Short mmCIF file of C-alpha atoms in Angstrom, two decimals:
data_model
loop_
_atom_site.label_atom_id
_atom_site.label_comp_id
_atom_site.label_asym_id
_atom_site.label_seq_id
_atom_site.Cartn_x
_atom_site.Cartn_y
_atom_site.Cartn_z
CA MET F 1 -0.02 -0.04 0.05
CA SER F 2 1.34 3.36 -0.90
CA PRO F 3 2.10 6.18 1.73
CA LEU F 4 -0.78 8.14 0.13
CA ALA F 5 -3.36 5.52 0.55
CA VAL F 6 -2.29 5.04 4.13
CA SER F 7 -2.48 8.76 4.88
CA ILE F 8 -6.05 8.90 3.33
CA ILE F 9 -7.18 6.03 5.49
CA VAL F 10 -5.66 7.33 8.63
CA PHE F 11 -7.10 10.75 7.91
CA SER F 12 -10.55 9.36 7.21
CA LEU F 13 -10.41 7.33 10.47
CA LEU F 14 -9.42 10.35 12.65
CA ASN F 15 -12.05 12.52 10.90
CA SER F 16 -14.83 10.01 11.60
CA ALA F 17 -13.81 9.93 15.27
CA LEU F 18 -13.51 13.68 15.85
CA ALA F 19 -16.26 15.10 13.63
CA SER F 20 -19.25 16.56 15.36
CA PRO F 21 -22.67 16.56 13.77
CA THR F 22 -22.25 20.07 12.50
CA GLN F 23 -18.85 19.29 10.87
CA CYS F 24 -18.02 17.57 7.54
CA GLN F 25 -16.36 14.19 7.38
CA TRP F 26 -13.95 13.66 4.44
CA ASP F 27 -15.16 11.01 2.14
CA THR F 28 -12.67 10.12 -0.63
CA LEU F 29 -15.32 8.27 -2.72
CA ASP F 30 -17.85 11.23 -2.38
CA PHE F 31 -15.11 13.55 -3.64
CA PHE F 32 -14.62 11.49 -6.79
CA ARG F 33 -18.37 11.24 -7.30
CA GLY F 34 -18.55 15.01 -7.33
CA ARG F 35 -20.48 15.12 -4.16
CA PHE F 36 -19.24 17.64 -1.53
CA CYS F 37 -19.96 17.66 2.19
CA SER F 38 -22.53 20.13 3.61
CA PRO F 39 -22.57 20.46 7.27
CA ALA F 40 -25.71 19.82 9.36
CA VAL F 41 -27.50 23.06 10.42
CA ASP F 42 -30.46 23.58 12.73
CA ASP F 43 -32.13 26.53 14.51
CA ASN F 44 -29.03 27.02 16.69
CA THR F 45 -26.65 27.39 13.82
CA VAL F 46 -25.21 30.86 13.44
CA ASN F 47 -24.44 30.76 9.57
CA ALA F 48 -27.06 28.49 8.00
CA GLU F 49 -26.43 26.84 4.65
CA PRO F 50 -27.25 29.49 1.94
CA VAL F 51 -29.41 27.36 -0.05
CA TRP F 52 -32.12 27.52 2.62
CA THR F 53 -34.06 30.71 2.16
CA HIS F 54 -35.44 30.57 5.71
CA ARG F 55 -33.76 29.88 9.07
CA PRO F 56 -34.45 26.24 10.01
CA PHE F 57 -37.43 25.94 12.39
CA CYS F 58 -36.81 22.93 14.69
CA LEU F 59 -38.65 20.88 17.32
CA ASN F 60 -37.89 17.50 19.14
CA ALA F 61 -38.87 14.57 17.06
CA PRO F 62 -41.56 12.16 18.31
CA SER F 63 -40.41 10.37 21.32
CA ASN F 64 -40.76 6.89 19.61
CA THR F 65 -38.06 7.72 17.03
CA GLU F 66 -34.36 8.16 17.06
CA ALA F 67 -34.46 11.31 14.89
CA GLY F 68 -33.67 13.55 17.88
CA LYS F 69 -34.72 16.84 16.04
CA LEU F 70 -36.92 17.55 13.02
CA CYS F 71 -36.51 20.74 11.21
CA VAL F 72 -38.36 22.83 8.48
CA TYR F 73 -36.11 23.80 5.64
CA SER F 74 -37.32 25.74 2.58
CA VAL F 75 -36.01 26.66 -0.82
CA GLU F 76 -38.18 29.48 -2.30
CA LYS F 77 -36.89 29.39 -5.95
CA PHE F 78 -36.88 25.56 -6.25
CA ASN F 79 -38.57 24.33 -9.40
CA GLU F 80 -38.90 27.69 -11.09
CA ASN F 81 -40.12 29.55 -8.07
CA THR F 82 -43.06 26.95 -6.92
CA GLY F 83 -40.83 26.32 -3.84
CA LEU F 84 -39.90 23.32 -1.72
CA SER F 85 -40.27 22.75 2.08
CA LEU F 86 -38.57 19.76 3.76
CA ILE F 87 -39.30 18.34 7.18
CA THR F 88 -36.40 16.15 8.19
CA THR F 89 -33.44 15.80 10.31
CA PRO F 90 -30.39 18.13 10.10
CA ARG F 91 -28.23 15.34 8.86
CA LYS F 92 -30.65 14.32 6.03
CA ALA F 93 -31.16 18.00 4.97
CA ALA F 94 -27.23 18.34 4.69
CA TYR F 95 -27.20 15.14 2.68
CA LEU F 96 -29.58 16.59 0.19
CA VAL F 97 -27.44 19.78 -0.12
CA SER F 98 -24.38 17.65 -0.64
CA THR F 99 -25.98 15.76 -3.60
CA GLY F 100 -27.02 18.93 -5.21
CA ALA F 101 -30.60 17.79 -5.28
CA VAL F 102 -32.16 20.92 -3.75
CA HIS F 103 -30.22 23.36 -5.90
CA HIS F 104 -29.53 21.85 -9.38
CA GLY F 105 -31.07 25.14 -10.62
CA PRO F 106 -32.74 26.22 -13.77
CA ALA F 107 -31.04 23.71 -16.10
CA THR F 108 -32.81 20.74 -14.44
CA TRP F 109 -36.12 22.57 -14.28
CA ARG F 110 -36.03 23.56 -18.03
CA TRP F 111 -35.37 19.90 -18.81
CA ARG F 112 -38.61 19.17 -16.89
CA HIS F 113 -40.31 21.75 -19.00
CA PHE F 114 -38.84 20.28 -22.17
CA ILE F 115 -40.08 16.77 -21.29
CA ASN F 116 -43.65 17.98 -20.26
CA TYR F 117 -44.08 20.31 -23.18
CA GLY F 118 -42.87 18.11 -26.02
CA GLY F 119 -39.76 19.98 -26.54
CA ARG F 120 -41.17 23.46 -27.00
CA PRO F 121 -39.38 26.46 -25.43
CA ALA F 122 -40.33 27.72 -22.11
CA SER F 123 -41.43 31.14 -23.68
CA ASP F 124 -44.08 29.21 -25.87
CA ASN F 125 -47.48 29.89 -24.27
CA HIS F 126 -49.38 27.60 -26.53
CA ILE F 127 -48.05 24.29 -25.84
CA ASP F 128 -49.78 20.85 -26.21
CA LEU F 129 -48.97 18.53 -23.33
CA ALA F 130 -49.06 14.77 -23.86
CA TYR F 131 -51.78 14.72 -21.14
CA LYS F 132 -54.38 16.74 -19.38
CA ILE F 133 -55.81 16.90 -15.93
CA ASP F 134 -59.47 16.16 -16.32
CA GLN F 135 -62.41 14.25 -14.87
CA ALA F 136 -61.93 10.44 -14.73
CA PRO F 137 -65.12 8.47 -14.67
CA GLY F 138 -65.94 7.40 -11.23
CA LYS F 139 -62.59 8.59 -9.93
CA GLY F 140 -62.73 12.47 -9.76
CA ILE F 141 -59.73 14.06 -11.17
CA GLY F 142 -57.24 12.11 -13.20
CA VAL F 143 -54.59 12.25 -16.05
CA VAL F 144 -55.84 11.53 -19.64
CA ALA F 145 -53.59 11.30 -22.70
CA THR F 146 -54.10 14.02 -25.34
CA ARG F 147 -51.90 12.44 -27.87
CA PRO F 148 -50.46 8.89 -28.69
CA ILE F 149 -47.64 8.11 -26.06
CA LYS F 150 -45.38 5.21 -27.10
CA THR F 151 -43.95 2.49 -24.78
CA SER F 152 -41.07 3.86 -22.78
CA ASP F 153 -41.83 7.51 -23.68
CA ILE F 154 -41.23 9.98 -20.73
CA PHE F 155 -44.50 12.01 -20.66
CA MET F 156 -44.24 13.99 -17.21
CA VAL F 157 -41.45 14.97 -14.87
CA SER F 158 -42.62 16.30 -11.44
CA PHE F 159 -40.65 18.09 -8.76
CA PRO F 160 -41.67 17.78 -5.09
CA ALA F 161 -43.48 20.61 -3.23
CA MET F 162 -42.81 19.03 0.14
CA ILE F 163 -40.89 16.14 1.68
CA VAL F 164 -41.86 14.91 5.21
CA ASP F 165 -40.14 12.44 7.65
CA ASN F 166 -42.05 9.28 8.14
CA SER F 167 -42.25 9.78 11.96
CA LEU F 168 -44.75 12.54 11.41
CA ILE F 169 -47.06 10.32 9.45
CA PRO F 170 -48.02 7.49 11.91
CA SER F 171 -49.98 4.43 10.95
CA LEU F 172 -53.52 5.15 10.05
CA VAL F 173 -54.55 2.43 12.63
CA GLU F 174 -53.82 5.21 15.25
CA GLU F 175 -57.14 6.75 14.18
CA GLY F 176 -55.62 9.56 12.05
CA SER F 177 -53.69 11.02 14.94
CA SER F 178 -50.48 12.91 14.39
CA PRO F 179 -47.57 13.48 16.82
CA ALA F 180 -47.94 16.72 18.92
CA GLU F 181 -45.09 18.04 16.93
CA GLY F 182 -46.81 17.57 13.66
CA PRO F 183 -49.22 20.59 13.23
CA ARG F 184 -46.58 23.25 14.13
CA LEU F 185 -44.11 21.76 11.63
CA PHE F 186 -46.68 21.31 8.95
CA GLN F 187 -47.91 24.85 9.15
CA ARG F 188 -44.42 26.29 9.09
CA ALA F 189 -43.59 24.08 6.03
CA LEU F 190 -46.73 25.34 4.36
CA ASP F 191 -46.19 29.05 5.28
CA GLN F 192 -42.80 28.91 3.80
CA LEU F 193 -43.81 27.30 0.55
CA THR F 194 -43.91 29.76 -2.43
CA ASP F 195 -46.83 28.13 -4.24
CA GLN F 196 -49.14 26.89 -1.44
CA GLU F 197 -52.02 26.23 -3.77
CA ARG F 198 -49.96 23.53 -5.62
CA LEU F 199 -50.26 21.49 -2.34
CA THR F 200 -53.57 22.62 -0.91
CA SER F 201 -55.43 21.88 -4.12
CA LEU F 202 -54.82 18.15 -3.98
CA ALA F 203 -57.37 15.73 -2.74
CA GLN F 204 -57.88 15.14 1.00
CA SER F 205 -59.39 11.63 1.70
CA TRP F 206 -59.32 11.28 5.62
CA GLY F 207 -61.12 14.39 6.70
CA ALA F 208 -60.26 13.66 10.45
CA LYS F 209 -60.93 16.59 12.54
CA ASN F 210 -57.53 16.47 14.25
CA LEU F 211 -55.51 16.19 11.01
CA HIS F 212 -53.66 19.24 9.74
CA VAL F 213 -54.34 19.91 6.12
CA VAL F 214 -50.79 19.00 5.11
CA ASP F 215 -51.03 15.82 6.93
CA ASP F 216 -54.26 14.78 5.13
CA VAL F 217 -52.76 15.83 1.78
CA ILE F 218 -49.50 13.85 2.37
CA ARG F 219 -51.53 10.77 3.44
CA THR F 220 -53.68 10.94 0.36
CA ASN F 221 -51.28 11.76 -2.26
CA ALA F 222 -47.65 11.33 -1.27
CA PHE F 223 -45.14 8.73 -2.34
CA GLY F 224 -42.54 6.83 -0.24
CA LEU F 225 -38.95 7.64 -0.83
CA GLU F 226 -35.66 7.37 1.13
CA ILE F 227 -33.16 10.16 1.88
CA ASP F 228 -29.89 8.65 2.78
CA GLY F 229 -31.59 5.49 3.95
CA ARG F 230 -34.38 7.29 6.15
CA GLY F 231 -37.94 6.88 5.02
CA HIS F 232 -39.82 9.97 3.98
CA LYS F 233 -43.12 10.80 2.13
CA GLY F 234 -42.69 12.93 -1.00
CA LEU F 235 -45.48 15.05 -2.45
CA PHE F 236 -45.13 15.46 -6.21
CA PRO F 237 -48.33 17.39 -7.32
CA GLU F 238 -48.48 16.67 -10.90
CA THR F 239 -47.70 12.88 -10.41
CA ALA F 240 -50.36 12.77 -7.72
CA ARG F 241 -53.01 13.48 -10.16
CA ILE F 242 -52.29 10.16 -11.83
CA ASN F 243 -54.84 7.62 -10.49
CA HIS F 244 -53.96 4.04 -9.31
CA GLY F 245 -54.66 1.01 -11.60
CA CYS F 246 -54.04 -2.49 -10.89
CA ASP F 247 -53.24 -3.07 -14.60
CA PRO F 248 -51.40 0.15 -15.11
CA ASN F 249 -50.06 1.53 -18.45
CA ALA F 250 -47.36 3.74 -16.84
CA SER F 251 -44.77 3.53 -14.00
CA ILE F 252 -42.89 6.27 -12.07
CA ARG F 253 -39.28 6.43 -10.65
CA LEU F 254 -37.42 8.92 -8.55
CA ASP F 255 -34.27 10.48 -9.84
CA GLU F 256 -32.44 10.93 -6.61
CA GLN F 257 -29.93 13.45 -8.21
CA THR F 258 -32.58 15.98 -8.99
CA LEU F 259 -35.61 14.84 -6.88
CA ALA F 260 -37.51 14.50 -10.08
CA MET F 261 -40.40 11.94 -10.21
CA VAL F 262 -40.36 10.58 -13.96
CA ALA F 263 -43.42 8.95 -15.35
CA LYS F 264 -42.90 6.62 -18.30
CA ALA F 265 -45.43 4.64 -20.46
CA THR F 266 -45.16 0.94 -19.94
CA ARG F 267 -47.26 0.29 -23.08
CA ASP F 268 -48.68 2.32 -25.90
CA ILE F 269 -51.26 4.81 -24.59
CA LYS F 270 -54.02 6.07 -26.88
CA PRO F 271 -55.50 9.70 -26.98
CA GLY F 272 -58.32 9.93 -24.53
CA GLU F 273 -56.99 6.82 -22.32
CA GLU F 274 -56.64 7.48 -18.74
CA ILE F 275 -53.04 7.15 -17.51
CA GLN F 276 -52.64 5.07 -14.52
CA ILE F 277 -49.74 3.83 -12.17
CA SER F 278 -49.78 1.26 -9.45
CA TYR F 279 -49.57 2.48 -5.88
CA ILE F 280 -48.81 -0.85 -4.71
CA PRO F 281 -46.48 -3.76 -5.55
CA LEU F 282 -47.53 -5.59 -8.69
CA GLY F 283 -48.62 -9.08 -8.91
CA LEU F 284 -50.88 -9.22 -5.92
CA PRO F 285 -54.40 -10.96 -6.00
CA GLN F 286 -57.41 -8.86 -5.46
CA ALA F 287 -57.80 -9.43 -1.82
CA LEU F 288 -54.35 -8.28 -1.00
CA ARG F 289 -54.58 -5.39 -3.35
CA ALA F 290 -57.68 -4.18 -1.55
CA ARG F 291 -56.05 -4.45 1.85
CA ALA F 292 -52.93 -2.54 0.62
CA LEU F 293 -55.01 0.21 -1.01
CA ARG F 294 -56.92 1.01 2.33
CA ASN F 295 -53.74 2.93 3.26
CA TRP F 296 -54.52 5.38 0.57
CA GLY F 297 -58.15 5.80 1.61
CA PHE F 298 -60.09 4.37 -1.46
CA GLU F 299 -61.49 1.15 -2.98
CA CYS F 300 -60.24 0.46 -6.39
CA THR F 301 -62.55 0.54 -9.43
CA CYS F 302 -59.89 -0.15 -12.08
CA SER F 303 -60.82 -2.54 -15.03
CA LEU F 304 -59.04 -5.47 -13.30
CA CYS F 305 -60.92 -5.05 -10.04
CA THR F 306 -64.24 -4.57 -11.62
CA ALA F 307 -63.91 -7.29 -14.17
CA PRO F 308 -66.42 -10.21 -14.24
CA PRO F 309 -65.91 -12.56 -11.29
CA ALA F 310 -64.60 -15.35 -13.60
CA ASP F 311 -62.00 -13.07 -15.10
CA ARG F 312 -60.97 -11.92 -11.56
CA GLU F 313 -60.65 -15.52 -10.26
CA ALA F 314 -58.58 -16.44 -13.26
CA SER F 315 -56.22 -13.54 -12.75
CA ASP F 316 -55.95 -14.45 -9.02
CA ALA F 317 -55.11 -17.96 -9.81
CA ARG F 318 -52.46 -16.92 -12.29
CA ARG F 319 -50.91 -14.59 -9.68
CA ALA F 320 -50.97 -17.11 -6.98
CA ARG F 321 -49.18 -19.55 -9.28
CA LEU F 322 -46.50 -16.84 -10.05
CA ALA F 323 -45.92 -16.33 -6.27
CA GLU F 324 -45.77 -20.09 -5.86
CA ILE F 325 -43.10 -20.33 -8.55
CA ARG F 326 -41.11 -17.61 -6.99
CA ARG F 327 -41.18 -19.40 -3.62
CA THR F 328 -39.94 -22.54 -5.38
CA PHE F 329 -36.95 -20.62 -6.89
CA GLY F 330 -36.15 -19.26 -3.37
CA ALA F 331 -36.24 -22.87 -1.99
CA MET F 332 -33.90 -23.92 -4.90
CA THR F 333 -31.55 -21.12 -4.16
CA ALA F 334 -31.39 -22.15 -0.52
CA GLY F 335 -30.76 -25.84 -1.41
CA GLU F 336 -34.16 -26.86 0.10
CA VAL F 337 -35.57 -28.10 -3.28
CA GLN F 338 -34.00 -29.91 -6.24
CA VAL F 339 -35.47 -29.89 -9.76
CA THR F 340 -34.36 -31.41 -13.08
CA TYR F 341 -32.92 -29.30 -15.86
CA ASN F 342 -36.21 -29.69 -17.92
CA GLU F 343 -38.41 -28.81 -14.89
CA PHE F 344 -36.36 -25.72 -14.21
CA ARG F 345 -36.67 -24.77 -17.98
CA ALA F 346 -40.47 -25.26 -17.69
CA LEU F 347 -40.83 -23.20 -14.67
CA SER F 348 -38.75 -20.40 -16.14
CA GLU F 349 -40.99 -20.32 -19.28
CA GLU F 350 -44.20 -20.56 -17.16
CA ILE F 351 -43.40 -17.62 -14.84
CA VAL F 352 -42.37 -15.32 -17.84
CA ARG F 353 -45.67 -16.38 -19.48
CA ILE F 354 -47.83 -15.62 -16.48
CA ALA F 355 -46.10 -12.18 -15.87
CA ASP F 356 -46.60 -11.24 -19.63
CA ARG F 357 -50.20 -12.43 -19.52
CA GLU F 358 -50.90 -10.28 -16.40
CA ARG F 359 -49.03 -7.35 -17.89
CA LEU F 360 -46.64 -7.06 -14.89
CA THR F 361 -44.27 -4.92 -16.98
CA THR F 362 -42.02 -3.58 -14.38
CA MET F 363 -41.92 -6.87 -12.47
CA MET F 364 -40.57 -8.55 -15.62
CA VAL F 365 -37.26 -7.00 -15.04
CA GLU F 366 -37.01 -8.39 -11.53
CA ILE F 367 -38.01 -11.87 -12.83
CA HIS F 368 -35.53 -11.76 -15.59
CA GLN F 369 -32.82 -10.77 -13.23
CA GLU F 370 -33.69 -13.70 -10.99
CA LEU F 371 -33.66 -16.14 -13.92
CA THR F 372 -30.31 -14.66 -15.13
CA ARG F 373 -28.82 -15.34 -11.74
CA MET F 374 -30.22 -18.89 -11.39
CA TRP F 375 -29.16 -19.96 -14.80
CA TYR F 376 -25.82 -18.68 -14.20
CA GLN F 377 -25.56 -20.63 -10.92
CA ALA F 378 -26.76 -23.73 -12.81
CA GLY F 379 -23.90 -23.40 -15.26
CA ASP F 380 -25.94 -22.66 -18.35
CA TYR F 381 -24.44 -19.37 -19.59
CA ASP F 382 -26.48 -19.40 -22.84
CA GLU F 383 -29.75 -19.39 -20.82
CA ALA F 384 -28.28 -16.82 -18.52
CA VAL F 385 -27.35 -14.56 -21.44
CA ARG F 386 -30.97 -15.11 -22.90
CA TYR F 387 -32.63 -13.83 -19.66
CA ALA F 388 -30.03 -11.02 -19.15
CA ARG F 389 -30.95 -9.63 -22.50
CA ARG F 390 -34.64 -9.76 -21.57
CA ALA F 391 -33.80 -7.93 -18.53
CA VAL F 392 -32.24 -5.24 -20.48
CA GLU F 393 -35.05 -4.99 -22.86
CA SER F 394 -37.68 -4.95 -20.16
CA ALA F 395 -35.77 -2.24 -18.20
CA LYS F 396 -35.98 0.10 -21.31
CA ALA F 397 -39.81 0.28 -20.53
CA TYR F 398 -39.36 2.40 -17.41
CA SER F 399 -35.65 3.02 -16.52
CA ASP F 400 -33.52 5.61 -18.21
CA THR F 401 -30.47 4.16 -20.04
CA GLY F 402 -28.23 6.65 -18.20
CA THR F 403 -29.00 5.32 -14.76
CA GLU F 404 -26.52 3.19 -12.80
CA PHE F 405 -29.28 0.50 -12.48
CA PHE F 406 -29.45 0.17 -16.37
CA ARG F 407 -25.69 0.45 -16.82
CA GLY F 408 -25.36 -2.55 -14.28
CA LEU F 409 -27.73 -4.64 -16.35
CA ARG F 410 -25.73 -3.89 -19.47
CA ARG F 411 -22.52 -4.82 -17.75
CA ASN F 412 -23.90 -8.11 -16.48
CA LEU F 413 -24.98 -8.93 -19.96
CA ALA F 414 -21.56 -8.12 -21.40
CA ILE F 415 -19.84 -10.39 -18.93
CA LEU F 416 -22.18 -13.19 -19.45
CA GLU F 417 -21.87 -13.01 -23.19
CA GLY F 418 -18.14 -13.23 -22.85
CA MET F 419 -18.49 -16.36 -20.63
CA ALA F 420 -20.87 -17.92 -22.97
CA THR F 421 -18.53 -17.27 -25.91
CA GLU F 422 -15.59 -18.93 -24.15
CA THR F 423 -17.51 -22.07 -23.33
#
């Protein structure tokens, strides 16, 4: 090991031991990633991080958490002056600053405009979106396509209005109650939000008398996300207008570098067709879907859930079989079950056939990855390559080709192709 490497390791160890929560720790990997440390700041900090346009407002976190202190942080000019308010810990706020996610600036927001408005310049006031916010039969407000949207097309990019630490959104089993700290933090976050109507105009499903309006809107419309490993709820107003469907025609993903929620078509969408995403994991039978959707405060009336009983039962049977095959794969990996080569091939083809029949588009990537790994472990590199290629093709339907996830799929495929060539 070189003297330089030793010096870096020693310096890193000393820095980790001596740094306080308001000091930066040197991270060599972050330096090479272009990520720079921002010290944690709270209401006691003399010189707060300049990206925040208000002094942090902090209260002790709920007693049943280890957060210590939760603070409101706001950026007035975020997303072309619509604003952003965060309720999170000082460390997680500092993490977002260090990644550049809260101050990527006009270039990122212009990109959002370019995507949403079909490449037209921001100065063009007569722009045709790929969608419109309109009445959806039996669902209130929804998102409807205004022109053909092809599979894998990005048609919407939304930035958050508010992000809230999960400790302020307790389980709904607790009768809609919020921690005592919640209302004051919610109100401060709302007061500091530049465009408050972007949040308050969204649906409120719970209507509990003791729920703050922000609490109700978050419960009804927000999506789960993680900030440096800690759970939060993110409110993306445009994305929140997209209704749930158990047989969706679109998917969403979070770009952690910009905090953009990107919506992509997972199959061709016709003009006039409602755009839907799944709020819950794909592949669940109807009873489990209904139970999961209670957390969102509604009963699903999508085409799959309102199909004739015979069709619903057939779909549930296929999904139950898919889950059974995946359990078998798990038992095979653990060495608890052994199958013949032909049996494994038959199971592989069956699970793909079921997923395709049920149109579980985003789950297909996961299934193809699992089959790639298992065929590789079985020593059949040709089969591993076949499923690795399918994983890459499936991922194109919802993942940008520039993401690390997609690049990882391509790297795995290249390695396997090399191994198959050598055998």
